[in-house]
Short mmCIF file of C-alpha atoms and ligand atoms in Angstrom, two decimals:
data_model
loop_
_atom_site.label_atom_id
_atom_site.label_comp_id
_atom_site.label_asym_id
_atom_site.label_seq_id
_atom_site.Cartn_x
_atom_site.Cartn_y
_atom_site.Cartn_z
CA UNK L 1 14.78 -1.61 25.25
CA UNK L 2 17.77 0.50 25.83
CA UNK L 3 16.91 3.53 28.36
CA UNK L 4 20.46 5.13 28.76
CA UNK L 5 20.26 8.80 27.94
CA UNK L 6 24.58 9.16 28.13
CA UNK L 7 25.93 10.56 25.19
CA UNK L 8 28.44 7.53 25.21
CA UNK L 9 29.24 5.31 22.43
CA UNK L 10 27.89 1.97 23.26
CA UNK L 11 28.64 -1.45 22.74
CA UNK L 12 27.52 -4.40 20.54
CA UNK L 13 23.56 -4.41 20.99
CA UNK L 14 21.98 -7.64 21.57
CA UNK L 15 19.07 -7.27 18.75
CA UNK L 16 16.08 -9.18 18.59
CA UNK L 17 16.07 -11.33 15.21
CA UNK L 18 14.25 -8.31 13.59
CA UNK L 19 14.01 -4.93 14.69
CA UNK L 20 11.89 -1.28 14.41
CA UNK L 21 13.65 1.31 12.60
CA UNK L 22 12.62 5.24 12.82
CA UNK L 23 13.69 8.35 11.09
CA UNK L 24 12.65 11.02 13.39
CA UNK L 25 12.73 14.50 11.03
CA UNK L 26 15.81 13.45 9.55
CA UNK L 27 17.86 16.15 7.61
CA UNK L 28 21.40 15.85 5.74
CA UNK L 29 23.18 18.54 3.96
CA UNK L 30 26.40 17.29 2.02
CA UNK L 31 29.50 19.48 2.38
CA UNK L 32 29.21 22.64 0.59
CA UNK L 33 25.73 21.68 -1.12
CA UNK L 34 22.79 25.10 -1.45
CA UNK L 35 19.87 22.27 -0.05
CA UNK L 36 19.52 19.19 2.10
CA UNK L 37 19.88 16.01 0.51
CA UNK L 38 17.39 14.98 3.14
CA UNK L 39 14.78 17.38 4.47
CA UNK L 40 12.90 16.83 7.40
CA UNK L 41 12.89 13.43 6.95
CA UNK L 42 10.19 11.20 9.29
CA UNK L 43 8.72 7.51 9.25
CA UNK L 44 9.09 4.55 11.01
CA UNK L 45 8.97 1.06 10.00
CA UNK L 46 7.78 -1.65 12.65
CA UNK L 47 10.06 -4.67 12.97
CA UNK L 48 9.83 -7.63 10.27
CA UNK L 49 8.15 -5.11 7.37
CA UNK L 50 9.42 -4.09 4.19
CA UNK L 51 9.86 -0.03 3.59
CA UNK L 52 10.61 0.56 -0.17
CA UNK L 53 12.40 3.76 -0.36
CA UNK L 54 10.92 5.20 -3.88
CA UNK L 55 11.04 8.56 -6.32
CA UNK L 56 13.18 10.34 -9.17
CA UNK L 57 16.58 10.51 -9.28
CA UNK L 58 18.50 12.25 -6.92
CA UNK L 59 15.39 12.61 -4.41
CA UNK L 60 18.00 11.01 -1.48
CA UNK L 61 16.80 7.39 -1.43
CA UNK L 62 20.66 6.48 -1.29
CA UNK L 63 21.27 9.08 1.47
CA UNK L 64 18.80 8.20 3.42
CA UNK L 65 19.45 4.36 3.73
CA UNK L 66 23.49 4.92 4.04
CA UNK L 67 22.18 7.71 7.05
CA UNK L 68 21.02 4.52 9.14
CA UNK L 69 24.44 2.49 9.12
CA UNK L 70 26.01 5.35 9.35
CA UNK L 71 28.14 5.59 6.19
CA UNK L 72 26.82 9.14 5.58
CA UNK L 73 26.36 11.06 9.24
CA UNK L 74 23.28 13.16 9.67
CA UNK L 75 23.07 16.46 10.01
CA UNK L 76 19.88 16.99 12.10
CA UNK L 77 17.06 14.68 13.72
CA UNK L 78 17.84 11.29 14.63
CA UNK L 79 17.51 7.29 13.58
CA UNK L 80 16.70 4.76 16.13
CA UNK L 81 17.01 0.92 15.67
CA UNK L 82 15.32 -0.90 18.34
CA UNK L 83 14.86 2.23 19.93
CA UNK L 84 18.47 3.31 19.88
CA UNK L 85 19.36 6.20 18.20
CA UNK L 86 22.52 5.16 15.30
CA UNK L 87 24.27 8.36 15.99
CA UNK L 88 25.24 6.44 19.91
CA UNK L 89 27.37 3.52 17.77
CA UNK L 90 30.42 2.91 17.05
CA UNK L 91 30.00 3.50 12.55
CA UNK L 92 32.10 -0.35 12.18
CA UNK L 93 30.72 -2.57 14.95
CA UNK L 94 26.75 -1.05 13.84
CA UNK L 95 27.40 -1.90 9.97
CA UNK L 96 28.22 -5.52 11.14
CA UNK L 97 25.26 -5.81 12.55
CA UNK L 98 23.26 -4.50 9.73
CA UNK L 99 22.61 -6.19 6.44
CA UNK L 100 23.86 -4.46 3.38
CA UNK L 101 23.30 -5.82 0.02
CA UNK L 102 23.65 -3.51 -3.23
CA UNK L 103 23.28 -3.55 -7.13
CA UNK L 104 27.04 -4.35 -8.21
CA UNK L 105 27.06 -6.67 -5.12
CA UNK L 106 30.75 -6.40 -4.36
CA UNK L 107 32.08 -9.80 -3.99
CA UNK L 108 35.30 -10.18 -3.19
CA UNK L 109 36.52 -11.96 -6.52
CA UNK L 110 39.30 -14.03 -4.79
CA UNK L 111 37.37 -15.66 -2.12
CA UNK L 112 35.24 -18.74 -2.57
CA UNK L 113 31.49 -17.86 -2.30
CA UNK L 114 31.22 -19.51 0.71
CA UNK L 115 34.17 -17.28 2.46
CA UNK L 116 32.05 -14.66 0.88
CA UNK L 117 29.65 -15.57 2.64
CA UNK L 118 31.26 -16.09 5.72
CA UNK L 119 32.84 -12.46 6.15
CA UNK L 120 30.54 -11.19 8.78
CA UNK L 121 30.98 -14.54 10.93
CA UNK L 122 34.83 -14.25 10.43
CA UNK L 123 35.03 -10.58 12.13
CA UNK L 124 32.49 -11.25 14.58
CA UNK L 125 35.07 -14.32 15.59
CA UNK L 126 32.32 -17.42 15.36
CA UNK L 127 34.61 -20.83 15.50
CA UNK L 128 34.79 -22.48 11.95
CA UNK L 129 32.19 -25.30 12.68
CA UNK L 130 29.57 -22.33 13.54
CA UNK L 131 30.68 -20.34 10.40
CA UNK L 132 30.60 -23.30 8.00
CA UNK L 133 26.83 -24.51 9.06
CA UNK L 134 25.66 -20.81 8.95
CA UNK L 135 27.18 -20.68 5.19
CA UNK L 136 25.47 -24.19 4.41
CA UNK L 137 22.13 -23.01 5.78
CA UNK L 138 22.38 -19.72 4.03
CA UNK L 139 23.13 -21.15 0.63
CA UNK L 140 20.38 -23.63 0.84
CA UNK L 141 17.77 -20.51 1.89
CA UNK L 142 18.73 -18.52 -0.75
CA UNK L 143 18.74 -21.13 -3.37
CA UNK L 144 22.28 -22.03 -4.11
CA UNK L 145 24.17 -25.43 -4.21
CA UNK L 146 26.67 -26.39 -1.43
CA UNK L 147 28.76 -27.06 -4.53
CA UNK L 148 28.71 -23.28 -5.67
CA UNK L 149 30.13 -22.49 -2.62
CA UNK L 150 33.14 -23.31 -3.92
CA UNK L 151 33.32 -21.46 -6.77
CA UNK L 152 34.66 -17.84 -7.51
CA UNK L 153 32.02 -15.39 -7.61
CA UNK L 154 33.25 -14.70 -11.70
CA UNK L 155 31.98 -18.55 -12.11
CA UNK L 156 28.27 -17.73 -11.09
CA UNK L 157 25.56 -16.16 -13.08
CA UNK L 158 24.34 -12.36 -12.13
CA UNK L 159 21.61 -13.26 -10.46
CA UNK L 160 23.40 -16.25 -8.52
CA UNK L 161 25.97 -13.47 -7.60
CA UNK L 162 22.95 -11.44 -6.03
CA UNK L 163 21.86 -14.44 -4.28
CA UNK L 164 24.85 -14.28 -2.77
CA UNK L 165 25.29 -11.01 -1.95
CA UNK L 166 21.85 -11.61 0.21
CA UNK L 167 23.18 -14.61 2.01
CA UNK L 168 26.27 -12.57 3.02
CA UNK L 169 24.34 -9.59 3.86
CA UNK L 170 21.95 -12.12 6.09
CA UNK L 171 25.12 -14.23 7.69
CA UNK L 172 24.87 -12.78 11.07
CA UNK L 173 21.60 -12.56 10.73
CA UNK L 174 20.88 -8.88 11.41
CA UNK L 175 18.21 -7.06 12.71
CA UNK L 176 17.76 -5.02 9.58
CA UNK L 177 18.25 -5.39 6.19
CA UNK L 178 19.70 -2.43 3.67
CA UNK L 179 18.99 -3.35 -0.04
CA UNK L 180 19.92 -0.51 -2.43
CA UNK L 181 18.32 -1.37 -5.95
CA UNK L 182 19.99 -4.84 -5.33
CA UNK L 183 18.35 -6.74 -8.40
CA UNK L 184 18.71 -3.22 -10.49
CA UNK L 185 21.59 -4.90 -13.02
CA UNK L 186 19.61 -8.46 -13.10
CA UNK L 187 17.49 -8.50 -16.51
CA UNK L 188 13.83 -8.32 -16.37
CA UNK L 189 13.07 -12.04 -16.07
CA UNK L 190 15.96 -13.19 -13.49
CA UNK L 191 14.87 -9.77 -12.16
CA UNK L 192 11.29 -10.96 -11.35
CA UNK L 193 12.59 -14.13 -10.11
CA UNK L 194 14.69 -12.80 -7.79
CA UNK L 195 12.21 -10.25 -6.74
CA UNK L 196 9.88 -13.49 -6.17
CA UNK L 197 12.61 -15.46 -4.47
CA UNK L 198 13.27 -12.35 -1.82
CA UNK L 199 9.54 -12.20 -0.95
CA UNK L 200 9.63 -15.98 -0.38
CA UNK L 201 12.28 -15.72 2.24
CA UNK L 202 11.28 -12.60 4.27
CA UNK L 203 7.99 -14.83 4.53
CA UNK L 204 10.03 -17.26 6.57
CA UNK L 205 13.40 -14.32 8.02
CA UNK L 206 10.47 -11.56 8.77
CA UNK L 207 13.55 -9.08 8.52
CA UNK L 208 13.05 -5.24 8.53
CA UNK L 209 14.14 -4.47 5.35
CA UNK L 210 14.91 -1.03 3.85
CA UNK L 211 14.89 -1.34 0.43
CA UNK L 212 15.65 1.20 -2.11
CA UNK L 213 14.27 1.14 -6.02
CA UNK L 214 13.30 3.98 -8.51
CA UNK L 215 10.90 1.36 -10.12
CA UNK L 216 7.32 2.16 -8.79
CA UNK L 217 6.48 -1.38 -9.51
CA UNK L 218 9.24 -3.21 -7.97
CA UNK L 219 8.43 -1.01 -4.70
CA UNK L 220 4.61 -1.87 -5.43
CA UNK L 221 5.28 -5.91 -5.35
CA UNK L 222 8.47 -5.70 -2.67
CA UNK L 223 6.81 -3.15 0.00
CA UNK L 224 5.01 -3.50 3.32
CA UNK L 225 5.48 0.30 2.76
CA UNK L 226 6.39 2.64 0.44
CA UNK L 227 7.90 5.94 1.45
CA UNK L 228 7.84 8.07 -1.79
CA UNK L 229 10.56 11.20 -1.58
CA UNK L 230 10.68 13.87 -4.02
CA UNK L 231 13.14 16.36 -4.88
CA UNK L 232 15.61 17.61 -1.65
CA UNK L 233 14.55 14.64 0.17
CA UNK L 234 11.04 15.43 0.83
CA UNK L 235 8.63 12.74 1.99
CA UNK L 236 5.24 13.29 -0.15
CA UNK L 237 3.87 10.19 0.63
CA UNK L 238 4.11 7.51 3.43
CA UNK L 239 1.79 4.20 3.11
CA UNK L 240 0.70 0.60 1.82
CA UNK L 241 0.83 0.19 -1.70
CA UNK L 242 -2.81 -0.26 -1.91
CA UNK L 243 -3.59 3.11 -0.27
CA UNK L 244 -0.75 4.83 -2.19
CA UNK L 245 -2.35 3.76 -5.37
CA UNK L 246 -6.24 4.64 -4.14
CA UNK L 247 -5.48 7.96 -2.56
CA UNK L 248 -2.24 9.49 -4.20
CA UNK L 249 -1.33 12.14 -1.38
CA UNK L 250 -1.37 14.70 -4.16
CA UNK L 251 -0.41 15.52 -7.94
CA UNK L 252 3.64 14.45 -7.57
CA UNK L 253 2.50 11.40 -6.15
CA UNK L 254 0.05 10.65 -8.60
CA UNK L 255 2.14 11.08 -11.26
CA UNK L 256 5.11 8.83 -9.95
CA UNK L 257 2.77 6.03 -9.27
CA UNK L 258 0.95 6.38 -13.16
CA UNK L 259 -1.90 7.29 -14.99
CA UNK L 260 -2.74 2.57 -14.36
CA UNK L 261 -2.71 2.94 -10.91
CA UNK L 262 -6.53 1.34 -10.89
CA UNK L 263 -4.69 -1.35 -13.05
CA UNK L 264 -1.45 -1.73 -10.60
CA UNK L 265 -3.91 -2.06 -7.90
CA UNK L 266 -5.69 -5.09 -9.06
CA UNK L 267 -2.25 -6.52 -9.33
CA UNK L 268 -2.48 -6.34 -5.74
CA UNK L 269 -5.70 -8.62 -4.84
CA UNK L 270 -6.87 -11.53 -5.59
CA UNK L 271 -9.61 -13.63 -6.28
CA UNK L 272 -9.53 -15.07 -2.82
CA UNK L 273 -10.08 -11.74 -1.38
CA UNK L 274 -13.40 -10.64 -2.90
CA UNK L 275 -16.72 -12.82 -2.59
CA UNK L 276 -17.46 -14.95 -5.51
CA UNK L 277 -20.91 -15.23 -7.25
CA UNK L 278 -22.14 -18.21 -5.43
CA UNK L 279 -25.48 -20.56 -6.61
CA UNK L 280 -24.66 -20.62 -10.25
CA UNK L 281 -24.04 -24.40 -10.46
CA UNK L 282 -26.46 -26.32 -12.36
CA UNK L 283 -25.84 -29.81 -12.10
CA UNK L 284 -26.22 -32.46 -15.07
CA UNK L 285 -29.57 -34.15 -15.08
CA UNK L 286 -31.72 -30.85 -13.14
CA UNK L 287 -34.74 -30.43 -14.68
CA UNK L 288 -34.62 -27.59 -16.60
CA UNK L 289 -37.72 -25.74 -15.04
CA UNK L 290 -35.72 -26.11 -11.49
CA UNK L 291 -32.53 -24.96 -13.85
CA UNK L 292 -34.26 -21.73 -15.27
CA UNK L 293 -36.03 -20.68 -11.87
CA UNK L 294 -32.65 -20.39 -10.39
CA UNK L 295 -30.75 -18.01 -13.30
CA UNK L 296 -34.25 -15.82 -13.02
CA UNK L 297 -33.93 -15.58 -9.11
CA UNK L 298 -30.25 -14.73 -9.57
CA UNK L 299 -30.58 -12.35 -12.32
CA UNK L 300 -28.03 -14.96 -14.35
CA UNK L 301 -28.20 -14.95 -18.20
CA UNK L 302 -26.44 -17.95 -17.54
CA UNK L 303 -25.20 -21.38 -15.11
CA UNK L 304 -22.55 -23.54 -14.75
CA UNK L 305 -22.82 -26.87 -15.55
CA UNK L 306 -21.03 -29.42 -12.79
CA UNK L 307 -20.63 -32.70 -12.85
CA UNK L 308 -20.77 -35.01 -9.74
CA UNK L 309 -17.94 -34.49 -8.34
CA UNK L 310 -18.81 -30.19 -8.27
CA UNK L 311 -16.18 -29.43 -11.12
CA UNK L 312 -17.29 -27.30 -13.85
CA UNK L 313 -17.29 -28.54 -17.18
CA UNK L 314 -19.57 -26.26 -19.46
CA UNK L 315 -21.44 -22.42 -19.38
CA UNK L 316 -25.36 -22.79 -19.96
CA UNK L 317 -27.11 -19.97 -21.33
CA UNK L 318 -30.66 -19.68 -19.73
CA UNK L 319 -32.16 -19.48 -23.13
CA UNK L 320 -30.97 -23.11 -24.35
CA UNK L 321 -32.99 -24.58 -21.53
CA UNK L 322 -36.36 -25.78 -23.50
CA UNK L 323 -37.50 -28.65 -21.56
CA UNK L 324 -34.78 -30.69 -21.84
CA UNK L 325 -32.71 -31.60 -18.32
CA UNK L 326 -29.39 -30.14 -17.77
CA UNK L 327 -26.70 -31.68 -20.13
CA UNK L 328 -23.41 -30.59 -21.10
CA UNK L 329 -24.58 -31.20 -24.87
CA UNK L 330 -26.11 -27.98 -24.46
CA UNK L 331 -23.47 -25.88 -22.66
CA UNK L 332 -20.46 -23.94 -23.99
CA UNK L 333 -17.01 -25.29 -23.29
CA UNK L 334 -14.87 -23.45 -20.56
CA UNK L 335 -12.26 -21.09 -22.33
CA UNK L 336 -10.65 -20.21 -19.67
CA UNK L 337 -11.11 -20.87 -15.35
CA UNK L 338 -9.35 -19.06 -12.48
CA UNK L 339 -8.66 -19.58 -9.10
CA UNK L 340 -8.30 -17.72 -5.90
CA UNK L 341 -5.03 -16.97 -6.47
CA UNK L 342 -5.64 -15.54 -9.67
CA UNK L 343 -4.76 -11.55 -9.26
CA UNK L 344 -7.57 -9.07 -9.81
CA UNK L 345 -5.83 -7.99 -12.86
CA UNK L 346 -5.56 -11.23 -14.57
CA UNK L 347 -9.08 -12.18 -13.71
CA UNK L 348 -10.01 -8.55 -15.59
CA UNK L 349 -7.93 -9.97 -18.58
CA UNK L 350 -9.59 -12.92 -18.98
CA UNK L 351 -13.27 -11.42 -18.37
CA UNK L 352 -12.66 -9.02 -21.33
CA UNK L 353 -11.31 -12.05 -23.20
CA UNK L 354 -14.33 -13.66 -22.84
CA UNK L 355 -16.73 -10.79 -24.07
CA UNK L 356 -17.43 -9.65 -20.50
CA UNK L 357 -18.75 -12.99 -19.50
CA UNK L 358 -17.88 -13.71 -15.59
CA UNK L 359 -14.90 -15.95 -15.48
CA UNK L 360 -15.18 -19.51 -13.55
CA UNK L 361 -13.49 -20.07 -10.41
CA UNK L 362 -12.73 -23.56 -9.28
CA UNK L 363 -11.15 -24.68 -5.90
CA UNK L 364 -7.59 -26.16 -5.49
CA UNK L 365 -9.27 -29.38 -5.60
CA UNK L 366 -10.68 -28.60 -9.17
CA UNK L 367 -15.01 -28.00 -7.74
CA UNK L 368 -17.03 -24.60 -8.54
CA UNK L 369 -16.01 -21.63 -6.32
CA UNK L 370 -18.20 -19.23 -7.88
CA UNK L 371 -17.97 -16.91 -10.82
CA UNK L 372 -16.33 -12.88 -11.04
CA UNK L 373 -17.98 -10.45 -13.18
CA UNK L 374 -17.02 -7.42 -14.59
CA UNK L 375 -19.03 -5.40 -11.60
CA UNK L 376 -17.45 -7.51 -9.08
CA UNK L 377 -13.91 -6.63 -10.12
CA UNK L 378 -14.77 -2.92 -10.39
CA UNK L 379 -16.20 -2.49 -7.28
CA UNK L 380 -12.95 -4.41 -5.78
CA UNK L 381 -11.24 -0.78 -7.07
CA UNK L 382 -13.35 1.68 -5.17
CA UNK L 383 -11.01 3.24 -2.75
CA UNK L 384 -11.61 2.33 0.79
CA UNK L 385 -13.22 3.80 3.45
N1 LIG V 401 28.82 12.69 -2.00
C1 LIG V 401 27.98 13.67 -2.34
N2 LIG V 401 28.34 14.96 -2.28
C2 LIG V 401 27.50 15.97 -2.59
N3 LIG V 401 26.23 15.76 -3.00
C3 LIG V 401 25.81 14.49 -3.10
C4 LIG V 401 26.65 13.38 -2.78
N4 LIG V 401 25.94 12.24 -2.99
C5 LIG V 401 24.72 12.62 -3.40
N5 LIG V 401 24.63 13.97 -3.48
C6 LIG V 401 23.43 14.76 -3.87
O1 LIG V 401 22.40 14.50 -2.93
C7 LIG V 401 21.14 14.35 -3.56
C8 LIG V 401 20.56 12.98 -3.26
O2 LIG V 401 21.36 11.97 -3.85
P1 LIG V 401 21.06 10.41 -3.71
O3 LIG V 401 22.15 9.67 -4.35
O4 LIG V 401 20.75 10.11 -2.30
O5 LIG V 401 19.71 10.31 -4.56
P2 LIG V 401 18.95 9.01 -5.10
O6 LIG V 401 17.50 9.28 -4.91
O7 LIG V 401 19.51 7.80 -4.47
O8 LIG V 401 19.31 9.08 -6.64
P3 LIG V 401 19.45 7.91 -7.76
O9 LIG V 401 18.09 7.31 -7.96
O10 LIG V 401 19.90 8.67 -8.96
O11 LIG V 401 20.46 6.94 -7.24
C9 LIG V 401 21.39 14.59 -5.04
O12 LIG V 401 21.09 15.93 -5.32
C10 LIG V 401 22.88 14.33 -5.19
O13 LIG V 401 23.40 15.10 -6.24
#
């Protein structure tokens, strides 16, 4: 985008609404310090992706992400946003146009939310009309009340207050996104809401979005990719969290990511990603002979009874079919059915519930999908390739 090669400072860059950020063998060694915060430090995130920043304590996830706006300088390689390495901008004018949102979100306590909101706009000079729609639409996106916008940020809750801290950090609506552990102070429910509420709107923003946690399973749920760093600000492992958990890079990795990493993974399909078990409906009324040919030819111990309109209503075993036509007299009740948005993990639950049985999956519309088994789910695990 930007070809210059003059060691200038430039000017405001006009960003596209999201844009590719790379750490090309990054290293940072704090004043004074035996090792590098940062070692060698390379990835690259492609614009509109989330890249969770991940590992133990002190292993330079903070570094790293204050290295791209430039509130910690680097010592050696380079970061490029849209292709332009940070190093060429001015520190204040690049931090406006990044998106910064941390854990004790830094209101300022005398301003209305809404001028909260509406700090980035203000510097930036937008005319109050243009400022006071951008704060309407941003409160409305991230779930708050044009009445709150009144308020002081002491008279919200702590997760409102993080909602808040992401509309500000969106208000100019930046190219890139900085989150450092920014729902780590919300408690564990408000926590998953939140973390539910953020995934929600990137669906519709598509922001790059750095995002740093030391919760493996907040960067699991929240990442396009996961960069895992270990002690002096190694990289040991750069993926998707589904090839992270398959093929750990090696023992460190392993280790961070946990002994349930086949569990975790299931977390992370669902039903509607794996084929079903299909031709297990028996309908009321078949004649049993027709009934029991079927469960031989599929191997099936036993069918599902629908009624007319497909839906499932019952769980024949082959062995109660004596002559008599299909009827839900005969079948088991449903305990439980699932559908294809059911993760892998909770479909494994309710199998084992169930003895091992294969769960029931209906459609949206309430009609027979097809059945999981305990095989089915299992293979699902097998790493790929
Ligand atoms: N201002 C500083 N001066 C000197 N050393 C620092 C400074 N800030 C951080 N460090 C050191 O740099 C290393 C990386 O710290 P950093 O805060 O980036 O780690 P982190 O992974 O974010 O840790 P945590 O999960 O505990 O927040 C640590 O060894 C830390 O002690």
């Amino acid at each position: 985008m930007n070809s210059e090669t003059t060691a200038q400072i430039e000017g405001p860059h006009a960003y596209p609404s999201a844009a590719p950020l790379e750490f090309q063998n990054v290293g940072m060694r704090y004043p004074g310090a035996a090792r590098p915060a940062i070692d060698d430090l390379s990835f690259a995130v492609p614009a509109g992706e989330i890249c969770v920043l991940v590992g133990p304590s002190g292993s330079g996830k903070t570094t790293a992400m204050r290295l791209v706006n430039r509130m910690i300088d680097l010592t050696s390689g380079d970061i490029l946003l849209d292709g332009v390495s940070v190093s060429r901008r001015k520190p204040a004018e690049l931090r406006r146009e990044i998106g910064y949102v941390i854990q004790q979100i830094g209101l300022f306590p005398h301003q209305t939310v809404a001028q909260n909101v509406a700090t980035v706009p203000k510097l930036l000079g937008w005319d109050k009309e243009r400022t006071q729609r951008r704060v309407r639409e941003l409160l409305e996106l991230v779930g708050l009340t044009t009445e709150m916008g009144e308020r002081y940020p002491a008279q919200l809750s702590g997760g409102q207050r993080q909602r808040v801290g992401v509309a500000r950090a969106l208000a100019a609506d930046p190219p890139l996104m900085l989150m450092d552990e920014p729902f780590g102070a919300i408690d564990p429910i408000n926590r998953e809401r939140l973390q539910d509420e953020f995934l929600r709107l990137q669906s519709e923003i598509r922001k790059t979005v750095v995002f740093v946690t030391h919760d493996i399973d907040e960067a699991i749920k929240m990442g396009d990719r996961i960069a895992i760093l270990r002690e002096g600000g190694r990289l040991a492992q750069y993926a998707t969290p589904d090839e992270l958990l398959a093929s750990p890079a090696d023992e460190f990795v392993a280790k961070f990511v946990g002994a349930d990493r086949g569990l975790k993974r299931l977390t992370l399909s669902h039903l509607g990603d794996i084929e079903l078990i299909d031709g297990m409906a028996a309908h009321v009324g078949d004649p049993a002979a027709e009934a029991r040919e079927r469960a031989e030819r599929l191997g099936a111990h036993e069918l599902v009874v629908v009624d007319g309109g497909e839906q499932p209503i019952g769980r024949l075993p082959v062995a109660r079919l004596n002559g008599q036509p299909v009827s839900v007299d005969d079948a088991d009740p449903l305990s439980a059915t699932a559908s294809r948005q059911t993760s892998l993990r909770d479909a494994l639950s309710l199998v084992v519930a169930d003895g091992n049985r294969p769960l029931v999956v209906v459609e949206d519309d309430g009609r027979l999908a097809g059945l999981v088994s305990l095989e089915l789910i299992s293979d699902a695990l097998r790493p790929p390739g």
